[in-house]
XYZ file of C-alpha atoms in Angstrom:
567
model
C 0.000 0.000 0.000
C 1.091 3.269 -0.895
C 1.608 6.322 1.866
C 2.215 9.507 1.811
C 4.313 11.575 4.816
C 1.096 12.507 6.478
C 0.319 9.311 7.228
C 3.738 8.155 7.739
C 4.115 10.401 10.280
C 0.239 10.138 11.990
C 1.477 6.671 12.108
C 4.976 7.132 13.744
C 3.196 9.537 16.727
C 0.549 6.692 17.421
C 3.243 4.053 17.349
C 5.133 5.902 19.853
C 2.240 6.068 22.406
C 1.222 9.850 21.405
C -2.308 10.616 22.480
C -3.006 14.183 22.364
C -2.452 17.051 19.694
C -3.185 20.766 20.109
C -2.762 23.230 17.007
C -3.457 25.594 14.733
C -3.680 24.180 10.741
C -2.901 25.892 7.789
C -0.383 25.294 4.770
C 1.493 22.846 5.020
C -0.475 21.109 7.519
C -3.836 20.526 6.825
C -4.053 17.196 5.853
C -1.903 16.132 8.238
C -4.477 17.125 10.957
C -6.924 14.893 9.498
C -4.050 11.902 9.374
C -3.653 12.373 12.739
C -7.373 11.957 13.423
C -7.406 8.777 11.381
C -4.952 7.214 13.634
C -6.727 8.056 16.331
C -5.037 10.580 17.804
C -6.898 13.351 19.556
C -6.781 16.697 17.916
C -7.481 19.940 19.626
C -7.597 22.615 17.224
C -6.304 26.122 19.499
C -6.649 29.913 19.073
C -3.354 31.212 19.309
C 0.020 29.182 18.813
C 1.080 29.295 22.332
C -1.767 28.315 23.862
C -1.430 25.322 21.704
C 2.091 24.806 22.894
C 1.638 25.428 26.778
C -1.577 23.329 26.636
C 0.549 20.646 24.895
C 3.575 20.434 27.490
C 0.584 20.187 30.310
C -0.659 17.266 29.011
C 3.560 15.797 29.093
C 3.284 16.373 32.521
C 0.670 15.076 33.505
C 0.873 11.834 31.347
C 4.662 11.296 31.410
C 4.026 10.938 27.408
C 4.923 14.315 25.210
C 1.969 15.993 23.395
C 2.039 17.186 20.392
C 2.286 21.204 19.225
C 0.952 21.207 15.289
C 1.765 24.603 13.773
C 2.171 26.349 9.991
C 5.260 27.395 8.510
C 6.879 30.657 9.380
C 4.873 32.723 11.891
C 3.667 29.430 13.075
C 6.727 28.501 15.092
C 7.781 31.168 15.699
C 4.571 32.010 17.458
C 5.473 28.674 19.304
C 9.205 29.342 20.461
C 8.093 31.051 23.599
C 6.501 27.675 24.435
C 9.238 25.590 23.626
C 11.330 27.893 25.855
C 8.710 27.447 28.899
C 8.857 23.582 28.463
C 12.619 23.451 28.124
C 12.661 25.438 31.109
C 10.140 23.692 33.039
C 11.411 20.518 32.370
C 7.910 19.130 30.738
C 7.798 16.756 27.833
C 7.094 18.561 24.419
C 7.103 17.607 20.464
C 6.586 20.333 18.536
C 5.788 19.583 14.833
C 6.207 22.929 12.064
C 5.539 22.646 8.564
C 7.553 24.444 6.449
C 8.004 25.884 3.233
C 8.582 22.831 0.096
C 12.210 23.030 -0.519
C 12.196 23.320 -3.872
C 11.114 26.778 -2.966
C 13.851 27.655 -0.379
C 16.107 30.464 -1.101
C 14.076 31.906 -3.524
C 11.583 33.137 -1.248
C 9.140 30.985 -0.467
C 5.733 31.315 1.401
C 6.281 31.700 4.781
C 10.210 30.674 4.306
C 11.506 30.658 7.466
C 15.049 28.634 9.104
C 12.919 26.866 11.295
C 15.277 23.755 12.171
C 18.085 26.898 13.404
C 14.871 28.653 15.064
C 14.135 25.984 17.493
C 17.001 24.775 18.620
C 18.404 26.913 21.357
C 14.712 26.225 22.927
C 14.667 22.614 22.959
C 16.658 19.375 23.475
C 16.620 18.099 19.723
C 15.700 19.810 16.618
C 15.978 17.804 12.722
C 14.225 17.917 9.389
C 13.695 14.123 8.610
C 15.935 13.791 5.142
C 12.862 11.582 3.536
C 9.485 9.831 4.563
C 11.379 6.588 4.954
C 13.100 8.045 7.988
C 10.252 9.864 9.520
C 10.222 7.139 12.063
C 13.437 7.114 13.097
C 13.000 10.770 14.107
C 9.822 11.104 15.518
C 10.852 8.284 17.826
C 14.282 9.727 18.749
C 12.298 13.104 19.017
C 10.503 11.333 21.334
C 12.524 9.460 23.393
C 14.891 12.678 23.923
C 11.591 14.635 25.164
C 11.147 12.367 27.595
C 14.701 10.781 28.828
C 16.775 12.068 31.367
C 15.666 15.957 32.248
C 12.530 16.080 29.902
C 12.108 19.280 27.515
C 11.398 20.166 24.126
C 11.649 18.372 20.696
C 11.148 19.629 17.184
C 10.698 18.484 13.905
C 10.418 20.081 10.716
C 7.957 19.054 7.934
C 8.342 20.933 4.682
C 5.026 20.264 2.196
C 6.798 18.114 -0.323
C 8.066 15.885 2.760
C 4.540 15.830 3.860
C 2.864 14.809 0.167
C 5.618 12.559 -1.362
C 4.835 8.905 -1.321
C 6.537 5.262 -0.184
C 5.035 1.688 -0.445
C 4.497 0.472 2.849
C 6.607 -2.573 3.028
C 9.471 -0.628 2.322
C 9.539 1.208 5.311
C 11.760 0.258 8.296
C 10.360 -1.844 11.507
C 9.127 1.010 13.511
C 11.411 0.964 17.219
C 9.431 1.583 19.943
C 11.486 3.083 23.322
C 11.010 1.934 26.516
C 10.689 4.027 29.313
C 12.805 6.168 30.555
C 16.260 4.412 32.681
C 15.818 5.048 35.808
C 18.485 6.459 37.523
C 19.566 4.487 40.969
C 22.059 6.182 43.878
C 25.251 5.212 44.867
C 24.314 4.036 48.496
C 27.284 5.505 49.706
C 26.105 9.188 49.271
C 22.614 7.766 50.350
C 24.746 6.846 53.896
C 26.223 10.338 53.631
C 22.873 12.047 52.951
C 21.414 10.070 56.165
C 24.429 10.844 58.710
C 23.696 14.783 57.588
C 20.416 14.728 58.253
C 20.549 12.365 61.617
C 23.136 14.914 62.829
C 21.117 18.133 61.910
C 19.824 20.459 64.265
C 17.611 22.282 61.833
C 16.935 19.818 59.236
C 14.824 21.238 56.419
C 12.920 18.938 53.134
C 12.198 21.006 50.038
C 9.713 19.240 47.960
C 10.073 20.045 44.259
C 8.334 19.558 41.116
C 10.728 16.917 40.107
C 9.136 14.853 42.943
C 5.721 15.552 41.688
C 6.816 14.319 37.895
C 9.003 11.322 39.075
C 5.293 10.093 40.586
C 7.330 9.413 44.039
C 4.605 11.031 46.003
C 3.843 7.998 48.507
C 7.715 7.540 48.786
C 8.041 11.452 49.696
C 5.221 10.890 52.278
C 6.509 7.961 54.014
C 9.798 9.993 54.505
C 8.239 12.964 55.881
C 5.960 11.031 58.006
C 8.206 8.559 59.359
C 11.455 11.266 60.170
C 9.131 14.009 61.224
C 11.170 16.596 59.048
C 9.686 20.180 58.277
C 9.052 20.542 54.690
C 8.805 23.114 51.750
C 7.259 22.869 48.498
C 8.422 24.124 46.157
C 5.172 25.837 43.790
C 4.781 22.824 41.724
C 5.641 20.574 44.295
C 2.744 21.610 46.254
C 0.480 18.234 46.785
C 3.382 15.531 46.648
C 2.921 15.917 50.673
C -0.726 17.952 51.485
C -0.445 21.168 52.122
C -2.518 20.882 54.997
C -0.304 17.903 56.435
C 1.172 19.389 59.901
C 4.990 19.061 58.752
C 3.987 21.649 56.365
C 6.139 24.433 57.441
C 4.997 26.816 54.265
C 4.085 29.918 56.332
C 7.312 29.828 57.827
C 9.014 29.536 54.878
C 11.230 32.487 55.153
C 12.702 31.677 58.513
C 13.083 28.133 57.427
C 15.085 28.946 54.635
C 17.282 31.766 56.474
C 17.851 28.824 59.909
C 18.334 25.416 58.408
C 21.468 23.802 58.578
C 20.819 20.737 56.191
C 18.441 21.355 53.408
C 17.154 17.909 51.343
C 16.487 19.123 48.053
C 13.907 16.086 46.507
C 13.782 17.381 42.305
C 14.262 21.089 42.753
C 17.159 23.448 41.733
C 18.326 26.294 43.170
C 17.361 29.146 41.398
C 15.571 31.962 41.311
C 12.273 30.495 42.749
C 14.814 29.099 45.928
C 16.399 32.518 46.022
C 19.785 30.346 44.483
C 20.965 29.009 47.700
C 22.623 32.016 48.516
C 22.957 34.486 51.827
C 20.699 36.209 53.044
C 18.282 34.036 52.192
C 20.140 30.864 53.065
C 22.835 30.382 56.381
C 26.026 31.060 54.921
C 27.290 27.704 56.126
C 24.254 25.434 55.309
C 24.633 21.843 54.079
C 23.096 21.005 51.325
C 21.912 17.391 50.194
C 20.709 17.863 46.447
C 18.919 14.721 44.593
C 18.209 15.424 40.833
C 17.941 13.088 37.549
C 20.040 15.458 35.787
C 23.803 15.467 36.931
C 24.684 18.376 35.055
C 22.327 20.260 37.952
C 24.279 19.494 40.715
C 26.405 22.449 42.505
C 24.592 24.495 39.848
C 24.412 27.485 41.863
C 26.349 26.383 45.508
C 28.304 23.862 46.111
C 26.151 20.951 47.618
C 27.795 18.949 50.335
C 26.471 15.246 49.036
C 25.704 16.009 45.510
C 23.171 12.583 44.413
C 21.967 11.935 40.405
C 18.811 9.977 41.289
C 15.613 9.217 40.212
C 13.613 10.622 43.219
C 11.690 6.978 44.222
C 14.988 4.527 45.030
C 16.623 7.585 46.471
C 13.631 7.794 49.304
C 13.259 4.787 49.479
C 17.184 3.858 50.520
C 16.558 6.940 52.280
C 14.465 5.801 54.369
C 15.473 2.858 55.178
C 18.715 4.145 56.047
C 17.414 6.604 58.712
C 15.366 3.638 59.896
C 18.254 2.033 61.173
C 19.698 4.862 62.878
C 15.891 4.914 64.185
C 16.163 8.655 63.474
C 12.973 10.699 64.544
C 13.140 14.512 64.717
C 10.822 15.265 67.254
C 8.460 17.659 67.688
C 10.225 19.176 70.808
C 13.237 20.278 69.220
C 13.805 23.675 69.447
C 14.020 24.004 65.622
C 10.095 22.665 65.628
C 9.018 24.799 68.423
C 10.484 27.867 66.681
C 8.768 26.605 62.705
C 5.906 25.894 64.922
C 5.515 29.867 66.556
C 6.526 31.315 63.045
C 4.221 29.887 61.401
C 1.228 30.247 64.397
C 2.049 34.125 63.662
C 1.747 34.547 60.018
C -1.179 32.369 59.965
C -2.877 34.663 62.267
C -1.724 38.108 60.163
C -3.206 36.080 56.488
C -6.171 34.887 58.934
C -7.383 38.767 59.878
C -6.937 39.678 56.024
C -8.828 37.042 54.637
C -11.620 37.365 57.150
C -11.944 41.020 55.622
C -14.611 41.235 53.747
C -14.858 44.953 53.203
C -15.448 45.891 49.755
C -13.555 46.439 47.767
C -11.898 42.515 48.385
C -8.684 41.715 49.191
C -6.939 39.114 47.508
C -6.607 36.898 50.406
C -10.592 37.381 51.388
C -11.221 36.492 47.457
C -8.631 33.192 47.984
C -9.682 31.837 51.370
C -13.847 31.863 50.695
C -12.884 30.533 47.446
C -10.708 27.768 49.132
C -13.729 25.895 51.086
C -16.133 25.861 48.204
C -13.539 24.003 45.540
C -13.331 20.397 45.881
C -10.397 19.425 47.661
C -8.959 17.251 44.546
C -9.475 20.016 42.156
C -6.425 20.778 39.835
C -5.783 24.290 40.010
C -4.042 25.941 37.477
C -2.838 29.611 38.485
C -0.866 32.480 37.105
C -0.445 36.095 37.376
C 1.640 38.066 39.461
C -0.080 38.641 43.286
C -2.797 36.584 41.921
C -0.184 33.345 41.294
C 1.697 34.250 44.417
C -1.085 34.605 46.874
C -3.304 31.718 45.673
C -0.037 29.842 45.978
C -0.367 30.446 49.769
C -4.280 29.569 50.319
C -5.277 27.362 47.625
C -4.247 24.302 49.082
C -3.323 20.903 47.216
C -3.625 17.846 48.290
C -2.396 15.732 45.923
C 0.500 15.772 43.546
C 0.380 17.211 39.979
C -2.660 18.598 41.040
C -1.631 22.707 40.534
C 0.234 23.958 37.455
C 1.188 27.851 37.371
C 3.184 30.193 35.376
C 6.618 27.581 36.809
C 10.673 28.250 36.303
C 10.638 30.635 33.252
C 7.647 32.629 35.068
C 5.275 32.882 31.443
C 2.236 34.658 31.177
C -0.216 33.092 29.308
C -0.287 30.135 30.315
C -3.619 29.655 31.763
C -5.943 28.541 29.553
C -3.564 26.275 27.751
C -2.721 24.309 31.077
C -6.734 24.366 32.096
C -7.748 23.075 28.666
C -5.312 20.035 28.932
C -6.286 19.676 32.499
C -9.599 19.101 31.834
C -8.676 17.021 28.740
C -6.675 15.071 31.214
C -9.613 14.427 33.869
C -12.206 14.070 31.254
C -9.850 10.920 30.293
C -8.828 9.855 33.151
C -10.540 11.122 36.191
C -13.516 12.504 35.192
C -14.935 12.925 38.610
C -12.346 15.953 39.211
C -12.732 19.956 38.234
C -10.191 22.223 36.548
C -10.296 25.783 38.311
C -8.097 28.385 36.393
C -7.554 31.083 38.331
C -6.469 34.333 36.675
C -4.985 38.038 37.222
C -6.543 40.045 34.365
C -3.465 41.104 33.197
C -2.941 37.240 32.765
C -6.208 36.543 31.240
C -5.590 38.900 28.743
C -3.079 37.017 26.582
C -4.929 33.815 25.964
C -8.700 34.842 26.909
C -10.089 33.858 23.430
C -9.350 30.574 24.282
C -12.502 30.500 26.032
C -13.785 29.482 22.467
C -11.792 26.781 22.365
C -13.052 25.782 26.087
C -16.782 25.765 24.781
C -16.327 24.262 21.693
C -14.835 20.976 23.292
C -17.302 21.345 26.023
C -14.426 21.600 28.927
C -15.969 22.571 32.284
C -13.035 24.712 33.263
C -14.021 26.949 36.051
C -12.014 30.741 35.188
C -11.810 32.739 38.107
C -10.751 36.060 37.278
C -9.347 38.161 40.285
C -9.228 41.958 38.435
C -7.615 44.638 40.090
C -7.416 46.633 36.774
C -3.969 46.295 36.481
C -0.497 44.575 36.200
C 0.571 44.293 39.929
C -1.481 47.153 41.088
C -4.649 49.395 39.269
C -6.497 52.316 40.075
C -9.617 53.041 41.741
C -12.094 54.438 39.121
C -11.959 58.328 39.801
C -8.419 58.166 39.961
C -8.364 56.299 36.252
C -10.455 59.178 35.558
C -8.282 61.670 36.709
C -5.540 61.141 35.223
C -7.049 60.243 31.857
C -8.493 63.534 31.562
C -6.200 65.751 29.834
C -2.921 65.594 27.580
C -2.116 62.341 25.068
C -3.118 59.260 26.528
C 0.303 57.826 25.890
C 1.470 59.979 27.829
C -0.409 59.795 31.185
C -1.806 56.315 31.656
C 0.559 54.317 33.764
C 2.155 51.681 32.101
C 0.823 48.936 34.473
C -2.496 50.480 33.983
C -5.860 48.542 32.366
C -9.180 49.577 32.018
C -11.025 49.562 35.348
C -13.624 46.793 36.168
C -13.791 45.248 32.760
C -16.297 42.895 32.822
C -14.575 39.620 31.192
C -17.237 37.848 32.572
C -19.457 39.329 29.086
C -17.083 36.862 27.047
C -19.720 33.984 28.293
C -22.928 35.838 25.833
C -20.461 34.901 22.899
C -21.560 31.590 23.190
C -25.471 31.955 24.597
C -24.015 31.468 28.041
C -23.499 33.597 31.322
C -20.794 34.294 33.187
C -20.663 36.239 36.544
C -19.716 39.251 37.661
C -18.574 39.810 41.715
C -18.215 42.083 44.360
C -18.825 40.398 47.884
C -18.016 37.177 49.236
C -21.546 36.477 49.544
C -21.945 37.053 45.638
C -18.583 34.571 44.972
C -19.756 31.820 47.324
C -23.487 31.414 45.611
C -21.419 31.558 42.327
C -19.070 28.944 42.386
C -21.316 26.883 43.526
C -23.112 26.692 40.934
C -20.119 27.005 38.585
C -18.818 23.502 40.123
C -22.169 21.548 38.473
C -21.094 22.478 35.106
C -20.312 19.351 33.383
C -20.011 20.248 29.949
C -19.193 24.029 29.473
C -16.680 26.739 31.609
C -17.631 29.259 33.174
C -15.975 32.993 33.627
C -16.413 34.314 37.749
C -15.071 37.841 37.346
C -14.202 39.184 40.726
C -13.423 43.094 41.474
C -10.887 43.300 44.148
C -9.334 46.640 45.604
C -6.967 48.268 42.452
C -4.113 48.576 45.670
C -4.811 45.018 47.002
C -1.146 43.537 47.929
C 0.273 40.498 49.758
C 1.367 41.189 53.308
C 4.238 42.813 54.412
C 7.177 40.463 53.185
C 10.379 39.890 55.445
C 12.181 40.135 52.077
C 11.441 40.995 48.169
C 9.680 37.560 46.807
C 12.346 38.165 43.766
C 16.009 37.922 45.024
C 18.170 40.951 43.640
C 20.906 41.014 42.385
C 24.065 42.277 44.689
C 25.927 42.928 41.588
């Protein structure tokens, strides 16, 4: 039978366990799309190229198994490289698939001629344009396998149109190879005896959970440690759930005073950058000992030299772990000074967050918006978060019980990612767990650079809950008279604040695009009746648009959330 590289390569994604696609069609790629559907892939056709990137990377993480980007030549992936960047950066499993100009029409100026293979590659692990259809195989499954071995990240592959219409008999192409899965990485026991005599010897031991825990799926590993030593621990943003945040070794609201006291910190999948302040003073003791576990060795002293430096998968490394500490019959009880003093800190910034969210003055504050919120979303929810107070509050009082359960603007800090991570989210639990809700909660100034997706929402029925906290700004807005104000005379340009939006607008109107409703809020009273009803939604989303105070802030921070630099 005769096939052309469409099919070819619909065939090659399905025989390497691809399930999802999310794109945006248009020469070259048109029929490809409907190749992919006839292998029985699942195609989610996007707005914007991003979103169809960010919502593809979601899905790697929270299958383990890369989805698919599909984009045009030219503006196509290029639309897509800030994507590739985030997934690179986050560490998330990505293929990214461009067509591309026919290359009989290179260098002569072709439509949409663009060096795409060159493009991509500083933003992802492996970039190629397959020579001919009889090795699209080989380097879909190499694109693949590098996505998802070792650190995952990014893949591309170039398609140009006559790649994607020539033809080859079937029997003449190669066995397709199918990868196993990733190696996984065991540690040399003596740095695990090492790592144990540290932490048995600590006086202010410290855990920091990271996201590399949550995507190594060692969750029940990382809670038998915790439980059974009776450390403190930190997660990291994504590595909120791997251990509830709720569970009483949860030592989150004393996280600066943790970080600034410790004398051993066990870092389970995170690095030390910018979200861990790098390691460094002030933030850090200057003579803390650090105990770093990561897949990747290339991470380790990345930013301070670590003390027992351990390439591991994060499951036999917890396990030996514990084991290890078992027969030292290591406990670090609660009446340790270190405890009582994690204990008090945190007893006294509860109680400061406590007497702000119980505010419910009007205009709301963000923590009054997050806390009412908090007991009316199912407790299994995934929540996907970003903006700037809106991320970093929420992070704070939307709790998460269970691993891979929140996914937020991560490592390389992207707006825009919203929607895309709430569509595959829901794609995700509509497969899988269909019992669970998606809430996507939003700054405006997030919202606004992938809000059409919306469309994309209703039109595969997703019940993705969008919560919408608007301040009428980036950071900070205005109250309306003094928008007014200072609108009133000279060129606008001129005398509207940079981080300035429009005041109050009502995103919530989106929802009569479609024949539906959304909601518009003021009071808690309003928010509680309306998420409520939001959560029976089985088969459409829903917009909650919530006006808080334009000068709403977090609470009075011991240090900037964004370490500067000394330099």
């Amino acid at each position: 039978m005769e096939l052309d590289g469409n099919a070819v390569l619909a065939k090659s994604l399905r025989e390497q366990g691809i399930e999802y696609v999310f794109g945006i069609v248009g020469i070259p790629v048109v029929e490809l799309s409907m190749a992919m559907q006839a292998e029985g892939l699942k195609y989610i056709g996007m707005r914007n190229e991003q979103a169809a990137c960010y919502a593809a990377q979601a899905i790697g993480y929270l299958t383990g198994k890369p989805g698919v980007c599909l984009v045009v030549s030219g503006p196509g992936l290029l639309h897509v490289t800030g994507g590739m960047a985030n997934a690179q950066v986050n560490c998330w499993p990505l293929l990214v698939i461009g067509g591309s100009t026919s290359q009989d029409h290179e260098g002569i100026g072709g439509f949409q001629e663009c060096p795409q293979v060159e493009l991509s590659r500083p933003y992802c692990k492996y970039a190629a344009r397959p020579p001919s259809v009889a090795l699209i195989p080989m380097h879909v499954e190499k694109a693949v396998r590098l996505a998802c071995y070792g650190r995952p990240g990014a893949s591309y592959l170039d398609f140009p149109g006559n790649l994607l219409t020539a033809k080859i008999m079937d029997e003449v192409l190669p066995v397709q190879y199918t990868h196993p899965p990733p190696p996984v990485p065991f540690p040399d026991p003596k740095l695990v005896a090492e790592a144990a005599h540290l932490l048995c010897t600590a006086k202010r031991p410290l855990v920091i959970v990271g996201k590399g825990a949550a995507y190594a799926r060692s969750e029940l590993q990382v809670r038998q440690l915790i439980h059974q030593t009776n450390l403190p621990f930190l997660p990291t943003p994504m590595g909120k759930g791997v251990v509830p945040d709720l569970d009483p070794q949860c030592i989150a609201p004393a996280r600066t005073l943790a970080l600034q006291k410790a004398d051993v910190v066990l870092l389970l999948g995170a690095r030390l950058n910018w979200i861990l302040h790098f390691g460094r003073p002030p933030r850090y003791s200057s003579d803390v000992k650090i105990i770093q576990v990561d897949v990747n060795a290339e991470e380790m002293h990345n930013s301070v030299p670590s003390k027992v430096a351990i390439q591991s998968h994060i499951t036999p490394f917890t396990e030996q772990l514990i084991d290890a500490l078992a027969k030292n019959h290591f406990r670090f009880g609660y009446e340790n000074a270190w405890w009582k003093d994690l204990k008090a800190k945190c007893e006294t910034n509860r109680k400061v967050v406590d007497a702000m969210a119980l505010n419910v003055e009007t205009p709301l504050n963000y923590y009054a918006v997050f806390h009412h919120l908090q007991q009316y979303i199912p407790k299994d929810a995934i929540i996907v978060s970003e903006g700037a107070n809106t991320m970093d509050i929420g992070r704070t009082l939307l709790h998460n019980k269970f691993a891979r359960h929140r996914l937020d603007a991560g490592t390389f800090g992207t707006m825009g990612v919203g929607p895309g991570f709430a569509i595959a989210a829901a794609l995700y639990c509509r497969d899988h767990c269909p019992e669970k809700k998606v809430i996507c909660v939003e700054g405006d100034s997030a919202f606004g650079f992938s809000g059409m997706e919306i469309e994309t929402m209703v039109r595969y029925q997703l019940p993705i809950v969008i919560v919408i906290v608007n301040n009428g700004g980036i950071y900070a807005g205005f109250d309306k008279q003094t928008y007014d104000d200072m609108r009133s005379g000279g060129d606008l340009t001129h005398v509207t604040p940079a981080s300035a939006l429009t005041h109050e607008t009502r995103y919530e109107n989106m929802m009569s695009m479609f024949g539906m409703k959304g909601n518009f809020v003021r009071t808690i009273v309003e928010l509680q009746a309306v998420v409520k009803d939001a959560l029976t939604a089985t088969d459409r989303p829903h917009i909650i648009n919530i006006a808080i105070s334009p000068q709403a802030d977090r609470k009075p921070q011991d240090f900037k959330w964004l370490t500067e630099s000394k330099l």
